[in-house]
C-alpha cells in the first residue's frame, strides 16, 4: 500500500463544517487497518533513528496518528489540549485556524532542554496550529526536529508559515 | 513492567476539574514509552485472536489508547465524537457523565452486522459514556465483545451499568 492508495481512503465532504469548505474525512482510512498502519509507518519512517524523544499530538484527531507514531518511534507521547483539559500547570499559545481562533495548552513539565520533538497531526492547513505547538515546545527548551502531516492542503500555504521547521506530508492537495 | 508500575505513572490531581474530584492524570504514563506500550499491550491482550474487527475510541483521551490498540489487534479504528465533528450521517446517544451531560456521535456507516467490537477508553467512571457507545454499536448491528479501560474508578459503580458487557480494566481505584 502506497500514499496514493491511502489517499483514496480520504473522503471529500463538501460544505463541512461550513459552506464552501471541502472537509477531508479520514475515518475511512482509520477504519482500514492496513491503510492506517501504513500511514503511521510512513509518517514515522523519516525520523527512525533520529533520536526523537517526544511526539506531540494535537487533540482530537491528531491523537489518532500521534499516539501510534510515538510507539513506532519509541518516543513518549505529549498531548496538546484545549483550555481547561490538562490538570496541571501549562504553557499555552493562541492561533488563528481555518474556522476561527483557539488556544492550545501543554503541561509545563512535558518537555525539557534536550528533548527532540516530532509534531504529528492529521492536516496542515494554514499552519497556525503547528506554529503554536512549535512556539510552546521551544519555550520549554526542546528542539523541534520536524512536523509530519497525513494531509497537506497546499493551497492554504501553511508550509510558508513554518519556514524554519522541516515539514513532511504524505498526501498533498494542490 | 506490570500494571502496578503503570499505575505509579498515573498522577492524582486534587480538585480538578472541580472541587472534591481527584483527577487521574495519565500524561506521565503517555510520556514514558515503555509504560505506554505495555499499557496498550495489556489492554489488547485478552482480545488477540478473538476476531475483533473494529476498536471504538471516544474523543479525546480515548483516542490515545484506542488507536494503538486497534493496530495491536489488527482491527479498524472507529472514532466516537462530540456533536458537529463528524462530517457525514451519524447515529448518536446522550449520556450523563461525572461532570455534566453530553452526546456522542458515530458515523452511521462505521459498523455493520458481523462486526465484532472492542471499546477502549481511558477511564470507566459512572459508565454512562460506555453505555452510550454500546447502544450505538448495537443500533448498527455490531456485536460488542467487551470494553477495556486503562483505569476503573470502582467507587463510582460504572461496571454495574454495563452488566451485559464484559469489562476489563488494568488499574482499579477502590
mmCIF file of C-alpha atoms in Angstrom:
data_model
loop_
_atom_site.group_PDB
_atom_site.id
_atom_site.type_symbol
_atom_site.label_atom_id
_atom_site.label_comp_id
_atom_site.label_asym_id
_atom_site.label_seq_id
_atom_site.Cartn_x
_atom_site.Cartn_y
_atom_site.Cartn_z
ATOM 1 C CA UNK A 1 0.000 0.000 0.000
ATOM 2 C CA UNK A 2 1.416 3.403 -1.004
ATOM 3 C CA UNK A 3 0.469 7.041 -0.325
ATOM 4 C CA UNK A 4 -1.801 7.120 -3.404
ATOM 5 C CA UNK A 5 -3.829 4.151 -2.117
ATOM 6 C CA UNK A 6 -4.004 5.776 1.322
ATOM 7 C CA UNK A 7 -5.212 8.991 -0.325
ATOM 8 C CA UNK A 8 -8.068 7.067 -1.955
ATOM 9 C CA UNK A 9 -9.379 6.349 1.558
ATOM 10 C CA UNK A 10 -9.672 10.048 2.419
ATOM 11 C CA UNK A 11 -13.139 11.226 1.502
ATOM 12 C CA UNK A 12 -14.097 14.737 0.375
ATOM 13 C CA UNK A 13 -17.149 16.076 2.219
ATOM 14 C CA UNK A 14 -18.324 19.352 0.633
ATOM 15 C CA UNK A 15 -19.634 22.249 2.746
ATOM 16 C CA UNK A 16 -18.385 20.924 6.110
ATOM 17 C CA UNK A 17 -18.064 22.403 8.663
ATOM 18 C CA UNK A 18 -19.331 25.392 6.661
ATOM 19 C CA UNK A 19 -20.392 26.236 3.103
ATOM 20 C CA UNK A 20 -17.539 26.371 0.615
ATOM 21 C CA UNK A 21 -15.135 24.221 2.650
ATOM 22 C CA UNK A 22 -14.281 20.720 1.414
ATOM 23 C CA UNK A 23 -13.614 18.649 4.524
ATOM 24 C CA UNK A 24 -11.086 15.805 4.302
ATOM 25 C CA UNK A 25 -12.675 12.885 6.145
ATOM 26 C CA UNK A 26 -10.022 10.397 7.316
ATOM 27 C CA UNK A 27 -12.442 7.992 9.019
ATOM 28 C CA UNK A 28 -12.481 5.538 6.064
ATOM 29 C CA UNK A 29 -8.693 5.376 6.298
ATOM 30 C CA UNK A 30 -8.760 4.774 10.076
ATOM 31 C CA UNK A 31 -11.308 2.038 9.525
ATOM 32 C CA UNK A 32 -8.965 0.133 7.174
ATOM 33 C CA UNK A 33 -6.269 -1.231 9.451
ATOM 34 C CA UNK A 34 -3.814 -1.982 6.645
ATOM 35 C CA UNK A 35 -4.024 1.616 5.435
ATOM 36 C CA UNK A 36 -3.967 3.049 8.957
ATOM 37 C CA UNK A 37 -0.878 1.037 9.904
ATOM 38 C CA UNK A 38 0.913 2.015 6.702
ATOM 39 C CA UNK A 39 0.028 5.698 7.157
ATOM 40 C CA UNK A 40 1.558 5.639 10.654
ATOM 41 C CA UNK A 41 4.625 3.809 9.361
ATOM 42 C CA UNK A 42 5.128 6.328 6.532
ATOM 43 C CA UNK A 43 4.653 9.294 8.895
ATOM 44 C CA UNK A 44 7.284 7.969 11.292
ATOM 45 C CA UNK A 45 9.759 6.432 8.829
ATOM 46 C CA UNK A 46 11.892 9.537 8.079
ATOM 47 C CA UNK A 47 12.522 10.008 11.816
ATOM 48 C CA UNK A 48 13.549 6.484 12.792
ATOM 49 C CA UNK A 49 16.978 6.547 14.374
ATOM 50 C CA UNK A 50 16.921 10.347 14.614
ATOM 51 C CA UNK A 51 16.721 10.359 18.409
ATOM 52 C CA UNK A 52 13.165 11.658 18.701
ATOM 53 C CA UNK A 53 12.326 11.675 22.437
ATOM 54 C CA UNK A 54 8.747 13.006 22.272
ATOM 55 C CA UNK A 55 5.928 13.022 19.728
ATOM 56 C CA UNK A 56 3.496 15.920 20.132
ATOM 57 C CA UNK A 57 -0.139 15.374 19.140
ATOM 58 C CA UNK A 58 -2.974 17.891 18.966
ATOM 59 C CA UNK A 59 -6.456 16.960 20.175
ATOM 60 C CA UNK A 60 -8.556 15.347 18.971
ATOM 61 C CA UNK A 61 -7.860 13.857 15.523
ATOM 62 C CA UNK A 62 -4.121 14.393 15.874
ATOM 63 C CA UNK A 63 -4.103 11.915 18.779
ATOM 64 C CA UNK A 64 -5.170 9.125 16.411
ATOM 65 C CA UNK A 65 -1.925 9.419 14.455
ATOM 66 C CA UNK A 66 0.483 10.847 17.036
ATOM 67 C CA UNK A 67 -0.069 8.094 19.626
ATOM 68 C CA UNK A 68 0.807 5.162 17.330
ATOM 69 C CA UNK A 69 3.604 7.226 15.729
ATOM 70 C CA UNK A 70 5.130 7.727 19.187
ATOM 71 C CA UNK A 71 5.135 3.966 19.783
ATOM 72 C CA UNK A 72 6.627 3.416 16.305
ATOM 73 C CA UNK A 73 9.455 5.854 17.144
ATOM 74 C CA UNK A 74 9.966 4.568 20.695
ATOM 75 C CA UNK A 75 9.208 8.072 21.965
ATOM 76 C CA UNK A 76 6.904 9.445 24.635
ATOM 77 C CA UNK A 77 3.562 10.930 23.639
ATOM 78 C CA UNK A 78 2.697 14.500 24.699
ATOM 79 C CA UNK A 79 -0.912 15.656 24.229
ATOM 80 C CA UNK A 80 -1.702 19.257 23.304
ATOM 81 C CA UNK A 81 -5.168 20.173 24.518
ATOM 82 C CA UNK A 82 -7.764 22.904 24.516
ATOM 83 C CA UNK A 83 -8.138 25.157 27.566
ATOM 84 C CA UNK A 84 -9.299 23.522 30.798
ATOM 85 C CA UNK A 85 -8.458 19.939 29.844
ATOM 86 C CA UNK A 86 -4.969 19.456 31.276
ATOM 87 C CA UNK A 87 -4.991 19.305 35.073
ATOM 88 C CA UNK A 88 -1.588 20.710 35.990
ATOM 89 C CA UNK A 89 0.431 23.852 35.182
ATOM 90 C CA UNK A 90 0.528 24.524 31.446
ATOM 91 C CA UNK A 91 2.115 26.711 28.815
ATOM 92 C CA UNK A 92 -0.221 27.950 26.083
ATOM 93 C CA UNK A 93 -0.300 29.627 22.681
ATOM 94 C CA UNK A 94 -3.148 31.109 20.678
ATOM 95 C CA UNK A 95 -3.588 30.821 16.932
ATOM 96 C CA UNK A 96 -5.975 31.550 14.095
ATOM 97 C CA UNK A 97 -7.275 28.436 12.382
ATOM 98 C CA UNK A 98 -9.251 27.871 9.221
ATOM 99 C CA UNK A 99 -12.591 28.104 11.016
ATOM 100 C CA UNK A 100 -11.932 30.622 13.852
ATOM 101 C CA UNK A 101 -9.377 31.083 16.642
ATOM 102 C CA UNK A 102 -8.312 28.929 19.550
ATOM 103 C CA UNK A 103 -5.725 28.315 22.264
ATOM 104 C CA UNK A 104 -3.710 25.169 22.893
ATOM 105 C CA UNK A 105 -2.133 24.070 26.151
ATOM 106 C CA UNK A 106 0.675 21.697 27.054
ATOM 107 C CA UNK A 107 1.823 20.640 30.517
ATOM 108 C CA UNK A 108 4.750 22.843 31.519
ATOM 109 C CA UNK A 109 6.787 19.768 32.544
ATOM 110 C CA UNK A 110 6.009 17.821 29.358
ATOM 111 C CA UNK A 111 9.281 18.771 27.668
ATOM 112 C CA UNK A 112 12.717 19.873 28.789
ATOM 113 C CA UNK A 113 16.014 21.006 27.338
ATOM 114 C CA UNK A 114 17.487 18.121 25.344
ATOM 115 C CA UNK A 115 14.157 16.770 24.117
ATOM 116 C CA UNK A 116 13.962 16.212 20.362
ATOM 117 C CA UNK A 117 10.396 16.640 19.218
ATOM 118 C CA UNK A 118 8.329 15.441 16.268
ATOM 119 C CA UNK A 119 4.908 17.055 15.800
ATOM 120 C CA UNK A 120 2.344 14.713 14.196
ATOM 121 C CA UNK A 121 -1.059 15.931 13.033
ATOM 122 C CA UNK A 122 -3.742 14.942 10.559
ATOM 123 C CA UNK A 123 -3.926 18.107 8.449
ATOM 124 C CA UNK A 124 -1.612 21.017 7.663
ATOM 125 C CA UNK A 125 -3.996 23.820 6.684
ATOM 126 C CA UNK A 126 -2.948 27.433 7.401
ATOM 127 C CA UNK A 127 -0.160 26.288 9.733
ATOM 128 C CA UNK A 128 -1.455 28.257 12.706
ATOM 129 C CA UNK A 129 -1.917 25.258 14.991
ATOM 130 C CA UNK A 130 1.519 23.872 14.230
ATOM 131 C CA UNK A 131 3.190 27.272 14.712
ATOM 132 C CA UNK A 132 1.594 27.445 18.179
ATOM 133 C CA UNK A 133 2.865 23.971 19.051
ATOM 134 C CA UNK A 134 6.376 24.855 17.883
ATOM 135 C CA UNK A 135 6.288 28.036 19.983
ATOM 136 C CA UNK A 136 5.365 26.083 23.130
ATOM 137 C CA UNK A 137 7.939 23.334 22.530
ATOM 138 C CA UNK A 138 10.715 25.924 22.132
ATOM 139 C CA UNK A 139 9.505 27.834 25.195
ATOM 140 C CA UNK A 140 10.187 24.645 27.172
ATOM 141 C CA UNK A 141 13.677 24.321 25.664
ATOM 142 C CA UNK A 142 13.032 21.416 23.287
ATOM 143 C CA UNK A 143 14.374 21.082 19.745
ATOM 144 C CA UNK A 144 11.625 20.727 17.114
ATOM 145 C CA UNK A 145 13.052 18.267 14.590
ATOM 146 C CA UNK A 146 10.088 18.295 12.186
ATOM 147 C CA UNK A 147 6.333 18.303 11.718
ATOM 148 C CA UNK A 148 4.692 15.362 9.932
ATOM 149 C CA UNK A 149 1.188 15.523 8.493
ATOM 150 C CA UNK A 150 -1.065 12.922 6.947
ATOM 151 C CA UNK A 151 -2.594 15.613 4.708
ATOM 152 C CA UNK A 152 -1.278 18.956 3.465
ATOM 153 C CA UNK A 153 -3.630 21.479 1.884
ATOM 154 C CA UNK A 154 -1.001 23.151 -0.312
ATOM 155 C CA UNK A 155 -3.393 25.879 -1.446
ATOM 156 C CA UNK A 156 -3.620 27.279 2.112
ATOM 157 C CA UNK A 157 0.121 27.919 2.268
ATOM 158 C CA UNK A 158 0.702 26.535 5.771
ATOM 159 C CA UNK A 159 4.210 25.377 4.921
ATOM 160 C CA UNK A 160 5.209 29.005 4.355
ATOM 161 C CA UNK A 161 4.298 29.807 7.972
ATOM 162 C CA UNK A 162 6.621 27.049 9.239
ATOM 163 C CA UNK A 163 9.719 28.204 7.363
ATOM 164 C CA UNK A 164 12.291 27.248 9.974
ATOM 165 C CA UNK A 165 10.821 23.763 10.580
ATOM 166 C CA UNK A 166 11.141 20.683 8.357
ATOM 167 C CA UNK A 167 7.669 19.684 7.099
ATOM 168 C CA UNK A 168 6.735 16.254 5.775
ATOM 169 C CA UNK A 169 3.324 15.252 4.461
ATOM 170 C CA UNK A 170 2.008 12.016 2.958
ATOM 171 C CA UNK A 171 -0.896 13.346 0.938
ATOM 172 C CA UNK A 172 -0.991 16.709 -0.833
ATOM 173 C CA UNK A 173 -3.926 18.598 -2.305
ATOM 174 C CA UNK A 174 -2.903 21.342 -4.734
ATOM 175 C CA UNK B 1 6.646 -3.608 33.551
ATOM 176 C CA UNK B 2 3.369 -4.655 35.184
ATOM 177 C CA UNK B 3 0.033 -2.970 35.935
ATOM 178 C CA UNK B 4 1.313 -1.771 39.335
ATOM 179 C CA UNK B 5 4.265 0.023 37.733
ATOM 180 C CA UNK B 6 1.937 1.529 35.149
ATOM 181 C CA UNK B 7 -0.352 2.688 37.957
ATOM 182 C CA UNK B 8 2.561 4.524 39.555
ATOM 183 C CA UNK B 9 2.694 6.727 36.446
ATOM 184 C CA UNK B 10 -0.909 7.890 36.868
ATOM 185 C CA UNK B 11 -0.911 11.055 38.929
ATOM 186 C CA UNK B 12 -3.672 12.200 41.287
ATOM 187 C CA UNK B 13 -4.611 15.857 40.793
ATOM 188 C CA UNK B 14 -6.981 17.015 43.554
ATOM 189 C CA UNK B 15 -9.886 19.395 42.840
ATOM 190 C CA UNK B 16 -9.801 19.050 39.040
ATOM 191 C CA UNK B 17 -11.904 19.762 37.052
ATOM 192 C CA UNK B 18 -13.856 20.850 40.143
ATOM 193 C CA UNK B 19 -13.505 20.895 43.915
ATOM 194 C CA UNK B 20 -13.726 17.469 45.539
ATOM 195 C CA UNK B 21 -12.838 15.475 42.412
ATOM 196 C CA UNK B 22 -9.474 13.707 42.251
ATOM 197 C CA UNK B 23 -8.487 13.688 38.587
ATOM 198 C CA UNK B 24 -6.412 10.783 37.274
ATOM 199 C CA UNK B 25 -3.740 12.340 35.071
ATOM 200 C CA UNK B 26 -2.374 9.803 32.577
ATOM 201 C CA UNK B 27 0.076 12.182 30.873
ATOM 202 C CA UNK B 28 3.119 10.902 32.831
ATOM 203 C CA UNK B 29 2.244 7.389 31.618
ATOM 204 C CA UNK B 30 1.890 8.517 27.982
ATOM 205 C CA UNK B 31 5.218 10.287 28.264
ATOM 206 C CA UNK B 32 7.004 7.046 29.257
ATOM 207 C CA UNK B 33 7.035 4.997 26.064
ATOM 208 C CA UNK B 34 7.820 1.694 27.797
ATOM 209 C CA UNK B 35 4.805 2.127 30.072
ATOM 210 C CA UNK B 36 2.575 3.411 27.279
ATOM 211 C CA UNK B 37 3.444 0.461 25.016
ATOM 212 C CA UNK B 38 2.873 -2.036 27.815
ATOM 213 C CA UNK B 39 -0.472 -0.439 28.762
ATOM 214 C CA UNK B 40 -1.670 -0.791 25.162
ATOM 215 C CA UNK B 41 -0.420 -4.378 25.019
ATOM 216 C CA UNK B 42 -2.182 -5.299 28.265
ATOM 217 C CA UNK B 43 -5.419 -3.625 27.140
ATOM 218 C CA UNK B 44 -5.445 -5.549 23.871
ATOM 219 C CA UNK B 45 -4.003 -8.901 25.029
ATOM 220 C CA UNK B 46 -7.248 -10.610 26.152
ATOM 221 C CA UNK B 47 -8.793 -9.952 22.718
ATOM 222 C CA UNK B 48 -5.991 -11.191 20.476
ATOM 223 C CA UNK B 49 -7.320 -13.891 18.169
ATOM 224 C CA UNK B 50 -10.908 -13.132 19.175
ATOM 225 C CA UNK B 51 -11.821 -11.772 15.746
ATOM 226 C CA UNK B 52 -12.226 -8.128 16.762
ATOM 227 C CA UNK B 53 -12.945 -6.168 13.547
ATOM 228 C CA UNK B 54 -13.246 -2.665 14.996
ATOM 229 C CA UNK B 55 -11.924 -0.809 18.037
ATOM 230 C CA UNK B 56 -14.125 2.075 19.175
ATOM 231 C CA UNK B 57 -12.460 5.079 20.804
ATOM 232 C CA UNK B 58 -14.059 8.098 22.466
ATOM 233 C CA UNK B 59 -12.602 11.585 21.930
ATOM 234 C CA UNK B 60 -10.276 12.907 23.055
ATOM 235 C CA UNK B 61 -8.193 10.910 25.594
ATOM 236 C CA UNK B 62 -9.724 7.620 24.485
ATOM 237 C CA UNK B 63 -8.128 8.081 21.057
ATOM 238 C CA UNK B 64 -4.660 7.882 22.634
ATOM 239 C CA UNK B 65 -5.270 4.289 23.714
ATOM 240 C CA UNK B 66 -7.842 3.073 21.187
ATOM 241 C CA UNK B 67 -5.785 3.929 18.097
ATOM 242 C CA UNK B 68 -2.697 1.908 19.075
ATOM 243 C CA UNK B 69 -4.926 -0.862 20.488
ATOM 244 C CA UNK B 70 -6.634 -1.125 17.083
ATOM 245 C CA UNK B 71 -3.275 -1.591 15.365
ATOM 246 C CA UNK B 72 -2.274 -4.148 18.017
ATOM 247 C CA UNK B 73 -5.459 -6.125 17.310
ATOM 248 C CA UNK B 74 -5.274 -5.719 13.519
ATOM 249 C CA UNK B 75 -8.688 -4.027 13.633
ATOM 250 C CA UNK B 76 -10.062 -0.815 12.163
ATOM 251 C CA UNK B 77 -10.351 2.273 14.380
ATOM 252 C CA UNK B 78 -13.732 3.999 14.734
ATOM 253 C CA UNK B 79 -13.794 7.442 16.419
ATOM 254 C CA UNK B 80 -16.740 8.488 18.587
ATOM 255 C CA UNK B 81 -17.008 12.257 18.628
ATOM 256 C CA UNK B 82 -18.901 15.166 20.102
ATOM 257 C CA UNK B 83 -21.672 16.836 18.112
ATOM 258 C CA UNK B 84 -20.665 18.660 14.936
ATOM 259 C CA UNK B 85 -17.288 16.961 14.493
ATOM 260 C CA UNK B 86 -18.091 14.059 12.153
ATOM 261 C CA UNK B 87 -18.877 15.239 8.633
ATOM 262 C CA UNK B 88 -21.277 12.571 7.375
ATOM 263 C CA UNK B 89 -24.516 10.962 8.586
ATOM 264 C CA UNK B 90 -24.238 9.837 12.206
ATOM 265 C CA UNK B 91 -26.023 7.899 14.900
ATOM 266 C CA UNK B 92 -25.913 9.436 18.370
ATOM 267 C CA UNK B 93 -26.625 8.734 22.023
ATOM 268 C CA UNK B 94 -26.791 11.029 25.045
ATOM 269 C CA UNK B 95 -25.499 10.243 28.500
ATOM 270 C CA UNK B 96 -24.859 11.711 31.924
ATOM 271 C CA UNK B 97 -21.213 11.914 32.880
ATOM 272 C CA UNK B 98 -19.388 12.702 36.075
ATOM 273 C CA UNK B 99 -19.218 16.418 35.285
ATOM 274 C CA UNK B 100 -22.461 17.099 33.300
ATOM 275 C CA UNK B 101 -24.219 15.619 30.261
ATOM 276 C CA UNK B 102 -23.170 15.154 26.671
ATOM 277 C CA UNK B 103 -23.937 13.455 23.347
ATOM 278 C CA UNK B 104 -21.647 11.233 21.305
ATOM 279 C CA UNK B 105 -21.833 10.597 17.574
ATOM 280 C CA UNK B 106 -20.544 7.825 15.308
ATOM 281 C CA UNK B 107 -20.707 7.675 11.530
ATOM 282 C CA UNK B 108 -23.748 5.611 10.561
ATOM 283 C CA UNK B 109 -21.639 3.509 8.166
ATOM 284 C CA UNK B 110 -18.829 2.931 10.662
ATOM 285 C CA UNK B 111 -20.113 -0.503 11.706
ATOM 286 C CA UNK B 112 -22.287 -3.191 10.159
ATOM 287 C CA UNK B 113 -23.812 -6.533 11.032
ATOM 288 C CA UNK B 114 -20.987 -9.019 11.570
ATOM 289 C CA UNK B 115 -18.596 -6.509 13.115
ATOM 290 C CA UNK B 116 -17.088 -7.586 16.442
ATOM 291 C CA UNK B 117 -16.308 -4.542 18.516
ATOM 292 C CA UNK B 118 -13.952 -3.727 21.376
ATOM 293 C CA UNK B 119 -14.468 -0.396 23.142
ATOM 294 C CA UNK B 120 -11.233 1.105 24.533
ATOM 295 C CA UNK B 121 -11.235 4.123 26.809
ATOM 296 C CA UNK B 122 -9.014 5.712 29.428
ATOM 297 C CA UNK B 123 -11.408 5.766 32.399
ATOM 298 C CA UNK B 124 -14.505 3.842 33.455
ATOM 299 C CA UNK B 125 -16.273 6.238 35.814
ATOM 300 C CA UNK B 126 -20.093 6.100 36.023
ATOM 301 C CA UNK B 127 -20.309 4.006 32.833
ATOM 302 C CA UNK B 128 -22.557 6.491 31.037
ATOM 303 C CA UNK B 129 -20.227 7.118 28.126
ATOM 304 C CA UNK B 130 -19.600 3.442 27.544
ATOM 305 C CA UNK B 131 -23.317 2.595 27.738
ATOM 306 C CA UNK B 132 -23.944 5.207 25.014
ATOM 307 C CA UNK B 133 -21.231 3.695 22.813
ATOM 308 C CA UNK B 134 -22.652 0.195 23.293
ATOM 309 C CA UNK B 135 -26.127 1.465 22.371
ATOM 310 C CA UNK B 136 -24.859 2.973 19.104
ATOM 311 C CA UNK B 137 -22.791 -0.065 18.163
ATOM 312 C CA UNK B 138 -25.786 -2.357 18.649
ATOM 313 C CA UNK B 139 -28.052 0.035 16.742
ATOM 314 C CA UNK B 140 -25.721 -0.520 13.757
ATOM 315 C CA UNK B 141 -25.918 -4.309 14.176
ATOM 316 C CA UNK B 142 -22.450 -4.933 15.597
ATOM 317 C CA UNK B 143 -21.592 -7.336 18.416
ATOM 318 C CA UNK B 144 -19.924 -5.662 21.405
ATOM 319 C CA UNK B 145 -17.351 -8.186 22.616
ATOM 320 C CA UNK B 146 -16.036 -6.159 25.549
ATOM 321 C CA UNK B 147 -14.979 -2.793 26.915
ATOM 322 C CA UNK B 148 -11.370 -2.305 28.052
ATOM 323 C CA UNK B 149 -10.271 0.551 30.287
ATOM 324 C CA UNK B 150 -6.901 1.731 31.473
ATOM 325 C CA UNK B 151 -8.478 2.929 34.732
ATOM 326 C CA UNK B 152 -11.612 1.870 36.590
ATOM 327 C CA UNK B 153 -12.990 4.015 39.402
ATOM 328 C CA UNK B 154 -14.656 1.162 41.278
ATOM 329 C CA UNK B 155 -16.334 3.503 43.763
ATOM 330 C CA UNK B 156 -18.466 5.058 41.003
ATOM 331 C CA UNK B 157 -20.039 1.708 40.124
ATOM 332 C CA UNK B 158 -19.773 2.035 36.330
ATOM 333 C CA UNK B 159 -19.353 -1.712 35.884
ATOM 334 C CA UNK B 160 -22.855 -2.218 37.259
ATOM 335 C CA UNK B 161 -24.282 -0.098 34.451
ATOM 336 C CA UNK B 162 -22.603 -2.345 31.837
ATOM 337 C CA UNK B 163 -23.995 -5.620 33.168
ATOM 338 C CA UNK B 164 -24.397 -7.385 29.820
ATOM 339 C CA UNK B 165 -20.916 -6.424 28.555
ATOM 340 C CA UNK B 166 -17.577 -7.918 29.546
ATOM 341 C CA UNK B 167 -15.461 -5.241 31.256
ATOM 342 C CA UNK B 168 -11.692 -5.358 31.642
ATOM 343 C CA UNK B 169 -9.566 -2.739 33.379
ATOM 344 C CA UNK B 170 -5.841 -2.531 34.080
ATOM 345 C CA UNK B 171 -5.853 -0.207 37.063
ATOM 346 C CA UNK B 172 -8.522 -0.098 39.758
ATOM 347 C CA UNK B 173 -9.170 2.503 42.420
ATOM 348 C CA UNK B 174 -11.364 1.248 45.249
#
